[in-house]
Coordinates of C-alpha atoms in Angstrom, one line a residue:
M1116 CA 9.0 -43.9 0.3
T1117 CA 13.3 -44.1 -0.1
L1118 CA 15.9 -41.9 1.0
D1119 CA 16.5 -40.4 -1.8
V1120 CA 12.8 -39.6 -2.9
L1121 CA 12.5 -38.2 0.6
I1122 CA 15.8 -35.8 -0.1
V1123 CA 14.2 -34.6 -3.5
L1124 CA 11.3 -33.6 -1.7
A1125 CA 12.9 -31.7 1.0
L1126 CA 15.2 -30.0 -1.4
T1127 CA 12.0 -29.1 -3.6
A1128 CA 9.9 -27.6 -0.5
A1129 CA 13.5 -25.3 0.5
S1130 CA 13.3 -24.0 -3.0
A1131 CA 9.9 -23.4 -3.2
A1132 CA 9.9 -21.5 0.0
Q1133 CA 13.2 -19.4 -0.9
P1134 CA 11.4 -16.5 -2.5
A1135 CA 9.7 -15.5 0.6
A1136 CA 12.7 -16.0 2.8
E1137 CA 15.4 -14.2 0.0
A1138 CA 16.0 -10.6 0.5
P1139 CA 15.5 -7.9 -2.1
S1140 CA 18.5 -6.6 -3.4
I1141 CA 19.6 -3.8 -0.6
R1142 CA 22.7 -1.6 -0.8
N1143 CA 24.6 0.9 1.0
G1144 CA 23.5 -1.0 4.1
S1145 CA 24.2 -4.6 5.9
V1146 CA 21.6 -7.2 5.7
L1147 CA 21.6 -9.1 8.9
P1148 CA 19.3 -12.7 8.1
R1149 CA 16.6 -13.3 10.9
Q1150 CA 14.0 -15.8 11.6
T1151 CA 10.8 -15.1 12.5
S1152 CA 10.5 -16.7 16.2
G1153 CA 6.8 -17.0 18.0
S1154 CA 4.6 -13.7 16.9
L1155 CA 6.2 -11.5 14.1
A1156 CA 5.4 -8.4 17.2
R1157 CA 7.7 -10.2 19.3
T1158 CA 10.3 -10.8 16.7
I1159 CA 10.4 -6.8 16.0
A1160 CA 10.1 -6.3 19.7
D1161 CA 13.3 -8.8 20.6
L1162 CA 15.4 -7.0 17.4
S1163 CA 14.4 -3.2 18.3
G1164 CA 16.1 -3.2 21.5
P1165 CA 17.9 0.3 23.4
A1166 CA 19.9 0.6 19.9
A1167 CA 21.8 4.0 19.5
E1168 CA 21.1 4.2 15.7
P1169 CA 17.7 3.3 13.8
V1170 CA 17.6 -0.2 12.2
W1171 CA 15.2 -1.6 9.8
I1172 CA 13.4 -4.8 10.0
G1173 CA 12.1 -6.4 6.7
W1174 CA 10.4 -9.7 5.3
S1175 CA 8.3 -10.4 2.2
V1176 CA 4.7 -11.3 1.5
P1177 CA 2.8 -12.1 -2.1
S1178 CA 1.4 -9.0 -3.3
A1179 CA -1.9 -7.8 -5.1
S1180 CA -0.8 -4.6 -6.5
R1181 CA -2.1 -4.0 -9.9
D1182 CA 1.5 -2.3 -10.6
D1183 CA 4.2 -5.0 -11.2
A1184 CA 6.8 -2.3 -10.7
S1185 CA 9.1 -3.7 -13.5
G1186 CA 11.6 -1.1 -14.9
W1187 CA 12.4 1.3 -11.5
Y1188 CA 15.2 4.0 -12.2
G1189 CA 17.5 3.8 -9.5
G1190 CA 16.0 2.3 -6.5
C1191 CA 13.8 2.8 -3.7
R1192 CA 14.9 4.5 -0.5
L1193 CA 14.1 3.6 3.3
E1194 CA 15.7 6.3 4.7
P1195 CA 13.4 9.5 5.3
G1196 CA 15.0 13.0 3.1
S1197 CA 15.5 10.9 -0.4
D1198 CA 13.8 10.5 -3.9
R1199 CA 12.6 7.0 -4.5
G1200 CA 13.2 8.0 -8.2
A1201 CA 16.5 9.2 -8.0
M1202 CA 18.8 7.8 -10.4
P1203 CA 21.7 5.8 -9.2
A1204 CA 25.2 6.9 -9.1
G1205 CA 26.8 7.1 -12.4
G1206 CA 23.2 7.3 -14.3
Q1207 CA 22.7 4.1 -15.0
V1208 CA 19.2 3.0 -15.0
A1209 CA 17.8 -0.4 -13.7
Y1210 CA 15.2 -2.2 -15.8
L1211 CA 13.9 -5.1 -13.4
E1212 CA 11.5 -7.7 -14.2
P1213 CA 8.3 -8.1 -12.5
S1214 CA 8.0 -9.4 -9.0
R1215 CA 4.4 -10.5 -7.5
R1216 CA 6.0 -10.3 -4.1
L1217 CA 5.7 -7.4 -1.4
A1218 CA 8.9 -6.1 0.8
V1219 CA 7.8 -4.7 4.3
F1220 CA 10.1 -3.0 6.2
V1221 CA 9.7 -1.1 9.4
R1222 CA 12.4 1.6 11.2
V1223 CA 13.1 1.2 14.8
S1224 CA 14.5 3.5 16.6
G1225 CA 14.9 3.9 20.4
G1226 CA 13.2 0.7 20.5
Q1227 CA 10.0 2.1 18.8
V1228 CA 8.3 1.4 15.1
D1229 CA 8.3 5.1 13.5
R1230 CA 7.9 4.3 10.1
I1231 CA 6.6 1.7 7.5
R1232 CA 7.5 1.3 3.8
G1233 CA 6.2 -1.1 1.2
F1234 CA 8.0 -2.2 -2.1
S1235 CA 7.6 -4.3 -4.9
M1236 CA 10.7 -6.7 -4.1
A1237 CA 11.7 -6.0 -8.2
C1238 CA 13.0 -2.6 -6.7
P1239 CA 16.6 -2.4 -5.3
V1240 CA 16.4 -0.9 -1.9
D1241 CA 19.0 1.3 -0.9
A1242 CA 19.2 1.1 3.0
G1243 CA 20.7 4.8 3.9
G1244 CA 23.8 2.8 5.5
R1245 CA 21.5 1.2 8.1
T1246 CA 21.6 -2.3 9.5
V1247 CA 18.6 -4.4 8.0
Y1248 CA 17.2 -7.6 9.6
W1249 CA 15.7 -9.7 7.3
L1250 CA 12.9 -12.0 8.6
A1251 CA 12.5 -15.5 7.3
G1252 CA 9.0 -17.3 8.1
T1253 CA 6.7 -14.4 8.3
G1254 CA 3.3 -15.6 7.0
P1255 CA 0.9 -13.3 5.1
V1256 CA -2.1 -13.4 7.7
E1257 CA 0.0 -12.3 10.9
S1258 CA 2.0 -9.6 8.7
A1259 CA -1.6 -8.0 7.6
R1260 CA -2.7 -8.2 11.0
W1261 CA 0.3 -6.6 12.2
L1262 CA 0.2 -3.8 9.6
A1263 CA -3.5 -3.5 10.5
D1264 CA -2.9 -2.8 14.5
R1265 CA -0.2 -0.1 13.3
A1266 CA -3.3 1.8 11.0
S1267 CA -5.8 1.9 13.8
G1268 CA -6.7 5.6 14.9
G1269 CA -4.7 5.7 17.7
A1270 CA -1.3 5.2 16.0
E1271 CA 1.0 8.0 14.9
R1272 CA -0.2 9.7 11.8
R1273 CA 2.8 8.5 9.5
L1274 CA 3.3 5.5 10.8
A1275 CA -0.9 4.8 10.4
D1276 CA -0.4 6.3 6.5
G1277 CA 2.6 4.1 6.0
A1278 CA 0.8 0.9 7.3
L1279 CA -2.4 1.8 5.1
A1280 CA 0.1 1.9 2.0
A1281 CA 1.5 -1.2 2.6
L1282 CA -2.0 -3.2 3.1
A1283 CA -3.3 -2.0 -0.2
M1284 CA 0.2 -3.4 -1.7
H1285 CA -0.5 -6.8 0.1
A1286 CA -2.4 -9.8 -1.2
A1287 CA -3.7 -11.3 2.4
P1288 CA -8.0 -10.8 2.6
E1289 CA -7.2 -9.8 6.1
A1290 CA -5.1 -6.7 4.7
L1291 CA -8.5 -6.0 2.4
D1292 CA -10.3 -6.5 5.6
A1293 CA -8.2 -3.9 7.2
L1294 CA -8.8 -1.5 4.7
L1295 CA -12.6 -1.7 4.6
A1296 CA -12.7 -1.3 8.5
A1297 CA -10.6 1.7 8.4
A1298 CA -12.6 3.0 5.6
R1299 CA -16.0 2.9 7.5
T1300 CA -15.0 3.1 10.8
G1301 CA -11.5 4.6 11.4
G1302 CA -11.4 7.0 14.3
T1303 CA -11.0 10.3 12.3
P1304 CA -11.8 11.8 9.3
R1305 CA -8.1 11.7 7.9
L1306 CA -7.6 8.4 8.8
R1307 CA -10.8 7.1 7.2
G1308 CA -10.1 9.3 3.5
Q1309 CA -6.8 7.6 3.8
A1310 CA -8.3 4.0 3.6
L1311 CA -10.3 5.2 0.9
F1312 CA -7.4 6.5 -1.3
W1313 CA -5.7 3.0 -0.7
L1314 CA -9.0 1.3 -1.5
A1315 CA -9.6 2.4 -5.1
Q1316 CA -5.6 1.2 -5.5
R1317 CA -7.1 -2.4 -4.7
A1318 CA -10.2 -2.0 -7.1
G1319 CA -12.7 -4.6 -6.8
Q1320 CA -16.3 -4.8 -5.8
Q1321 CA -15.6 -5.0 -2.6
A1322 CA -13.1 -1.4 -2.4
V1323 CA -16.1 0.2 -5.0
G1324 CA -18.7 -0.3 -2.6
A1325 CA -17.0 0.8 0.5
I1326 CA -15.8 4.1 -1.5
A1327 CA -19.7 4.3 -2.9
D1328 CA -20.8 3.8 0.6
A1329 CA -18.6 6.6 2.5
I1330 CA -20.1 8.9 -0.3
A1331 CA -23.4 8.4 0.9
R1332 CA -23.2 8.1 4.3
D1333 CA -19.6 9.5 5.9
P1334 CA -20.7 12.4 8.6
D1335 CA -17.5 14.3 7.7
T1336 CA -18.1 16.1 3.7
E1337 CA -13.9 16.3 3.8
V1338 CA -14.0 12.2 3.9
K1339 CA -16.9 12.4 1.4
K1340 CA -14.6 14.5 -1.0
R1341 CA -11.9 12.2 -0.4
A1342 CA -14.1 9.2 -1.4
V1343 CA -14.9 10.9 -4.8
F1344 CA -11.2 11.2 -5.6
A1345 CA -11.1 7.5 -4.4
L1346 CA -13.5 7.2 -7.6
S1347 CA -11.5 9.0 -9.8
Q1348 CA -8.7 6.6 -9.6
L1349 CA -10.5 3.0 -9.9
P1350 CA -10.1 1.7 -13.7
A1351 CA -12.1 4.5 -16.0
D1352 CA -15.2 1.4 -16.5
E1353 CA -16.0 1.9 -12.8
G1354 CA -15.2 4.9 -11.4
V1355 CA -16.5 7.0 -14.3
P1356 CA -19.9 5.7 -14.0
K1357 CA -20.3 6.4 -10.3
L1358 CA -18.7 9.8 -10.6
I1359 CA -21.7 10.7 -13.2
E1360 CA -23.9 9.2 -10.9
V1361 CA -22.8 11.5 -8.1
A1362 CA -22.4 14.4 -9.8
R1363 CA -26.0 13.9 -10.9
A1364 CA -27.7 13.1 -7.7
H1365 CA -25.6 13.7 -4.7
S1366 CA -27.7 15.7 -2.1
N1367 CA -24.4 17.8 -1.1
P1368 CA -23.2 20.4 -3.5
V1369 CA -19.5 20.6 -2.5
V1370 CA -19.5 16.5 -3.4
R1371 CA -21.2 16.8 -6.6
K1372 CA -18.4 19.9 -7.6
Q1373 CA -16.1 17.5 -6.5
A1374 CA -17.4 15.2 -9.0
F1375 CA -17.9 17.1 -11.5
F1376 CA -14.0 18.2 -11.2
W1377 CA -12.6 14.6 -11.3
L1378 CA -14.6 14.0 -14.6
G1379 CA -13.7 16.5 -16.1
Q1380 CA -9.9 15.6 -15.5
S1381 CA -11.0 12.0 -16.9
K1382 CA -11.3 13.2 -20.6
D1383 CA -13.3 10.6 -20.6
P1384 CA -16.4 10.5 -23.6
R1385 CA -18.9 9.5 -21.2
A1386 CA -17.8 12.2 -19.0
L1387 CA -18.4 14.7 -22.2
A1388 CA -21.7 13.4 -23.0
F1389 CA -22.8 13.9 -19.6
F1390 CA -21.3 17.4 -19.7
K1391 CA -23.2 18.0 -22.8
E1392 CA -26.7 16.4 -20.9
V1393 CA -26.6 19.0 -18.1
L1394 CA -25.8 22.0 -20.5
A1395 CA -28.6 21.4 -22.5
R1396 CA -31.1 21.5 -19.6

């Protein structure tokens, strides 16, 4: 193989890897590129330190989101207390190309991760005046496992919620496994309910099965209600028949009532036919 061919192959490989390393459009903050060295957890710990001001650390992975996030208005905000959908200065609207990559951001304050956010790479990000360390070389499997650790029952509530939301947009099979595990065996009813909600955003037979299993077997009625709501978030051809099944035959009247409510909200012809059937009895 000639030197020229080797150079072409190297440039091609570098070009293919570039989208994973390239940061999204970040404004109102300074972006410092870094390389993931060792483990992701170790890299985050090394960048955290006892800094006086909070910093954000971000990376990108392939996205599984059904919404490709094209046409964002105004951008995505990292810092709390601001609205993601706010219009940018001057009232201009930014229409963007779809992206199939997810940007994961973690906020570190006082040496501890205290917030996790996930956005489409298509969405321009307002960093709120903070420093953003953007990592190259973070693999999707390691990313999913790191998020899964933060979605455990022992994590602070807001941190677990952010991790579950990011896992729901994450394409790695390990991310779906983590959501399924949280839905089935999460340490608190709230964690199981949140995982069921985010599973519904993924759809797919595994998600439907986990939601149906929670309705049938979870010991907590509030989790069952969240699972019924999760059915209402599925595509109609998956969710409506399951809702009718629950409304028709579930042994818990509270759960049946919840299914009737979400069927009414669906405005689906199959739901209307079911209501007529019930009234005709």
